[in-house]
mmCIF file of C-alpha atoms in Angstrom:
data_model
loop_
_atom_site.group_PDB
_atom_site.id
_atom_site.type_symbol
_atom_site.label_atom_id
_atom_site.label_comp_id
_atom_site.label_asym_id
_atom_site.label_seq_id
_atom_site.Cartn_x
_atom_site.Cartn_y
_atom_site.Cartn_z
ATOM 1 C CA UNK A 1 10.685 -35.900 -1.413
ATOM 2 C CA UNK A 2 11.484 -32.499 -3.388
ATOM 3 C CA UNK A 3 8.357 -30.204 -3.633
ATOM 4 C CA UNK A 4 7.426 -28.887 -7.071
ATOM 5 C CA UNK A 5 7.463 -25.567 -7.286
ATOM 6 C CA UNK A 6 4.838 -25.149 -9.902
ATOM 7 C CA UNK A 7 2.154 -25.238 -7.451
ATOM 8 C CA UNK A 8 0.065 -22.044 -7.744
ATOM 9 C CA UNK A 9 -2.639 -21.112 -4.378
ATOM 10 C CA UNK A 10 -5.787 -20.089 -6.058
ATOM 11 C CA UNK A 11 -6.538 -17.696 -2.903
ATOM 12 C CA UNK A 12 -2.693 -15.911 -3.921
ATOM 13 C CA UNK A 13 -4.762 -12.807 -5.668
ATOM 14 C CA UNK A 14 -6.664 -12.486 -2.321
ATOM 15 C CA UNK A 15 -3.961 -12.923 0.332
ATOM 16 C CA UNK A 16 -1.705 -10.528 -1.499
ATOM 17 C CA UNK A 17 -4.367 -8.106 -1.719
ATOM 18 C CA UNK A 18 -4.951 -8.617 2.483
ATOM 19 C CA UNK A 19 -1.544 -7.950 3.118
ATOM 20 C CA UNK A 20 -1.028 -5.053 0.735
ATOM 21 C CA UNK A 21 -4.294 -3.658 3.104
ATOM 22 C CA UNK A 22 -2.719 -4.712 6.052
ATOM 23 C CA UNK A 23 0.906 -3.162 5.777
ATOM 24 C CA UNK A 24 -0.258 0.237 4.469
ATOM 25 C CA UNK A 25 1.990 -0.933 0.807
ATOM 26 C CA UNK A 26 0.675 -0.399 -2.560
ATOM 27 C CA UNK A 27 -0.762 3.019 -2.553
ATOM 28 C CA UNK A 28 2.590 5.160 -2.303
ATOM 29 C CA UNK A 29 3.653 4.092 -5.872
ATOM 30 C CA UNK A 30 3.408 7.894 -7.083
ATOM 31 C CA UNK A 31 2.159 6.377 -10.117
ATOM 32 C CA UNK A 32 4.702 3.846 -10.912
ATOM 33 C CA UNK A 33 3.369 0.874 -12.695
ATOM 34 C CA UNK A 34 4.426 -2.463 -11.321
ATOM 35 C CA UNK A 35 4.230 -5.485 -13.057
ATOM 36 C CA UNK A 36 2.241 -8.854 -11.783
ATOM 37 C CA UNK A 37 4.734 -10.575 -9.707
ATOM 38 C CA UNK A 38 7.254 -12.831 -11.015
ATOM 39 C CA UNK A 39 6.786 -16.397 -10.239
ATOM 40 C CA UNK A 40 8.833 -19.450 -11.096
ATOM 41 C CA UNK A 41 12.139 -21.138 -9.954
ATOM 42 C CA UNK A 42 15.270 -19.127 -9.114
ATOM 43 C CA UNK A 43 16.673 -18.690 -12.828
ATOM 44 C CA UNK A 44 13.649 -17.904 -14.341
ATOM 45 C CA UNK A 45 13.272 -14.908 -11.741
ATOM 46 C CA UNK A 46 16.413 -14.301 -12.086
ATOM 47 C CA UNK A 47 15.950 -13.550 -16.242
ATOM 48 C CA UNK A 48 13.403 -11.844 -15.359
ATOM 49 C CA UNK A 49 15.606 -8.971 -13.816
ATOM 50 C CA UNK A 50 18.330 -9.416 -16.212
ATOM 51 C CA UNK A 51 20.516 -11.498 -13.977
ATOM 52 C CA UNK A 52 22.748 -14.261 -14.273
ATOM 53 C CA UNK A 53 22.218 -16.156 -10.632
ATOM 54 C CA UNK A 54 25.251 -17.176 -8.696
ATOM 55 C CA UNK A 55 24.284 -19.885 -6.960
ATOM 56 C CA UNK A 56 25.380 -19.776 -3.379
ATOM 57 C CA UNK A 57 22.687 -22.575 -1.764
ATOM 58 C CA UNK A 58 20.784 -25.331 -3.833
ATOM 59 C CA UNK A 59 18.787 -27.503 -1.620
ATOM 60 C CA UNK A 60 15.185 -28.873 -1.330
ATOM 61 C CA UNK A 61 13.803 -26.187 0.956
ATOM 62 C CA UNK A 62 15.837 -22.918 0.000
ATOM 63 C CA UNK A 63 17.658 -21.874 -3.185
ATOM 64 C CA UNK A 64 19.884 -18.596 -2.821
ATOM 65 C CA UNK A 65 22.375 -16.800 -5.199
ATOM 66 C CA UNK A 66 23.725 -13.563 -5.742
ATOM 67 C CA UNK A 67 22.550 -11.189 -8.309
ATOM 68 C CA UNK A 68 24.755 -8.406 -9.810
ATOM 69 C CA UNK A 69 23.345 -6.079 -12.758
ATOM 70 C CA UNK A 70 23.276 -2.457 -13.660
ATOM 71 C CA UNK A 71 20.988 -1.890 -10.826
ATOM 72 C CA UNK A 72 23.430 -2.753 -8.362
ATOM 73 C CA UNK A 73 23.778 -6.026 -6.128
ATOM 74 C CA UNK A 74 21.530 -8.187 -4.234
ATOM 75 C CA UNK A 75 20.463 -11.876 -3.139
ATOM 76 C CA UNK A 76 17.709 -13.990 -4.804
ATOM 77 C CA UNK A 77 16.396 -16.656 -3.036
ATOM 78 C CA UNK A 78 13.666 -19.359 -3.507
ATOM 79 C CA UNK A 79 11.514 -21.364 -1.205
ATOM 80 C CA UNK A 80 9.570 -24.702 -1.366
ATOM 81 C CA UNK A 81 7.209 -23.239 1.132
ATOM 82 C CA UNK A 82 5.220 -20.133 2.094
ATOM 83 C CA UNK A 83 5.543 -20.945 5.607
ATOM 84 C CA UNK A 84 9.657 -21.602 4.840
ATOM 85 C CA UNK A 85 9.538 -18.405 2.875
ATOM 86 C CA UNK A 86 8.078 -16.713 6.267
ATOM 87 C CA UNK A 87 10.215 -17.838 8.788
ATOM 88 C CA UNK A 88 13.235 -16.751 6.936
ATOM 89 C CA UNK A 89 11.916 -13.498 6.220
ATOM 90 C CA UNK A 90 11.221 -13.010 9.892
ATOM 91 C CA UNK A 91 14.444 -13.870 10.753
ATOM 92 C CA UNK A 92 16.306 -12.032 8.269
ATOM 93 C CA UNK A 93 14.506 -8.668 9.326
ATOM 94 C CA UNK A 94 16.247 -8.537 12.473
ATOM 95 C CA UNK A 95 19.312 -7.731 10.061
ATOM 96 C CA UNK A 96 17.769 -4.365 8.695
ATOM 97 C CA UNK A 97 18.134 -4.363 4.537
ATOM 98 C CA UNK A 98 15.416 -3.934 2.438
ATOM 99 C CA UNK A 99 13.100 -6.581 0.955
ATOM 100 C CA UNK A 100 11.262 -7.747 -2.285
ATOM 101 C CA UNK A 101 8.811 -9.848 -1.721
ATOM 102 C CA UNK A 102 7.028 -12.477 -4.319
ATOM 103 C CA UNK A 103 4.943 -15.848 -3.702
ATOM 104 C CA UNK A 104 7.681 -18.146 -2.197
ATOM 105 C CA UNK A 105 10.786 -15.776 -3.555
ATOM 106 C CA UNK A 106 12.492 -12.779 -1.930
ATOM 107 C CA UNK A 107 14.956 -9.903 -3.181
ATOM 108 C CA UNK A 108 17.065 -8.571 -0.553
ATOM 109 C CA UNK A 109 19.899 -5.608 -1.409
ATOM 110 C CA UNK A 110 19.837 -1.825 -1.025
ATOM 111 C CA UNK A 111 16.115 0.326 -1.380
ATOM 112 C CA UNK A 112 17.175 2.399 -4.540
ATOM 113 C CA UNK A 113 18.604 -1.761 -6.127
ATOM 114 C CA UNK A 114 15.167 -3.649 -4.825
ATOM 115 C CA UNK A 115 13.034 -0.794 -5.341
ATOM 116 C CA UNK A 116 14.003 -0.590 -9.016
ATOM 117 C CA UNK A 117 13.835 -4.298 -8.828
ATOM 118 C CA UNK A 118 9.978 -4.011 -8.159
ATOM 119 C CA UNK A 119 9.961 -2.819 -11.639
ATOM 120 C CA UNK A 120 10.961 -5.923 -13.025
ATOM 121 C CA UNK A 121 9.485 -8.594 -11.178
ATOM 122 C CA UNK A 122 6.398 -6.895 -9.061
ATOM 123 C CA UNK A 123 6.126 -7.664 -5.167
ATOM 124 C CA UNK A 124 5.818 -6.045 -2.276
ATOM 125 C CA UNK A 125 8.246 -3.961 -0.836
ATOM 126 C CA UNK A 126 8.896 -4.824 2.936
ATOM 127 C CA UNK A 127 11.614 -3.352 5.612
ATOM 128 C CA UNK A 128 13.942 -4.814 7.799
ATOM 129 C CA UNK A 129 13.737 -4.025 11.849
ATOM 130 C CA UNK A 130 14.362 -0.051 12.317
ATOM 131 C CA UNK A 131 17.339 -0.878 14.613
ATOM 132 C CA UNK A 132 19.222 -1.469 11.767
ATOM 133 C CA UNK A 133 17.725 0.398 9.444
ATOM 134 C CA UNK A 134 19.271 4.075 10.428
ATOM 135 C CA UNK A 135 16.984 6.671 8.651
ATOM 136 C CA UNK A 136 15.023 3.739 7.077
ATOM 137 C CA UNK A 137 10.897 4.647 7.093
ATOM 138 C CA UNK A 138 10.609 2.957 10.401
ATOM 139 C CA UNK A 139 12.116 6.174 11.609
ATOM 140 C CA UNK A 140 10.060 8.834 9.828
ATOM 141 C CA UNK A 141 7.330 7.278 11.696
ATOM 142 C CA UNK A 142 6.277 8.626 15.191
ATOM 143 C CA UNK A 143 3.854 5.678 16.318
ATOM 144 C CA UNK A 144 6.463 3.172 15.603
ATOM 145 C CA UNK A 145 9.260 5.027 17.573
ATOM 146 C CA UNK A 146 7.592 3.608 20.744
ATOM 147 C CA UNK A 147 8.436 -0.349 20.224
ATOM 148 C CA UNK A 148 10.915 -1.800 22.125
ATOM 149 C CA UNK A 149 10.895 -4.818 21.125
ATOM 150 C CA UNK A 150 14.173 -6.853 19.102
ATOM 151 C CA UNK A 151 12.526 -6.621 15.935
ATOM 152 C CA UNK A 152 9.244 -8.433 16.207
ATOM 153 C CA UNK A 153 7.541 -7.191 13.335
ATOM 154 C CA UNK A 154 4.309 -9.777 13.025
ATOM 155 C CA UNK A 155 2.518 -9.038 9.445
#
């Protein structure tokens, strides 16, 4: 049984507003206006930003392609589920890179190409684990110089 992906959370105003609390995001925009997040299947995200998807995985639970445009490269992908959309974000972390983040979508490339990106299509910027992240903001921070851990960032 595919999912639709039309299905919009009423309570999506409110938990983006808890995270944005949570994570510290939102109020270091110097300004910058950001539009309402993008919502909608793969292509139409993908028009959004001005890109032409390749599609590298079409199935029921997770859509991916590669993006190239003026901005520079990165990977679009689409999820049936929030809690899909999670798990593969918590995963992916471990990596490093730097991440867009929309209701049941993600943007993954360079800061300077997903933070330009945020332009476009909204979302909240998130980082991947500071062990791969060399001079990401992980490591301008003294209280988060202490973990240990492999990259178990919990939001």
């Amino acid at each position: 049984m595919r999912l639709t992906r039309k299905r919009i959370a009423v309570g999506t105003a409110g938990a983006v507003t808890a995270l944005l609390a949570v994570t510290g995001c939102g109020s270091e925009d110097s300004g910058e206006k950001v539009p309402a997040t993008a919502s909608g299947s793969l292509e139409h995200i993908a028009s959004e930003a001005g890109c032409k998807p390749d599609m590298q995985t079409d199935a029921d639970t997770i859509r991916q392609a590669i993006c190239k445009t003026s901005g520079g490269k990165y990977i679009l992908a689409t999820f049936a589920t929030d809690r899909g959309q999670r798990e593969w974000l918590n995963g992916a972390k471990d990596y490093g890179g730097y991440y867009l983040v929309g209701r049941k979508w993600v943007a993954v490339g360079e800061k300077k190409t997903v933070t330009a990106l945020r332009g476009q299509l909204g979302g909240i910027m998130e980082e991947g684990s500071e062990h791969m992240n060399p001079g990401g903001s992980h490591n301008k921070n003294p209280s988060s110089s202490s973990s240990h851990d492999s990259g178990g960032h919990t939001s």
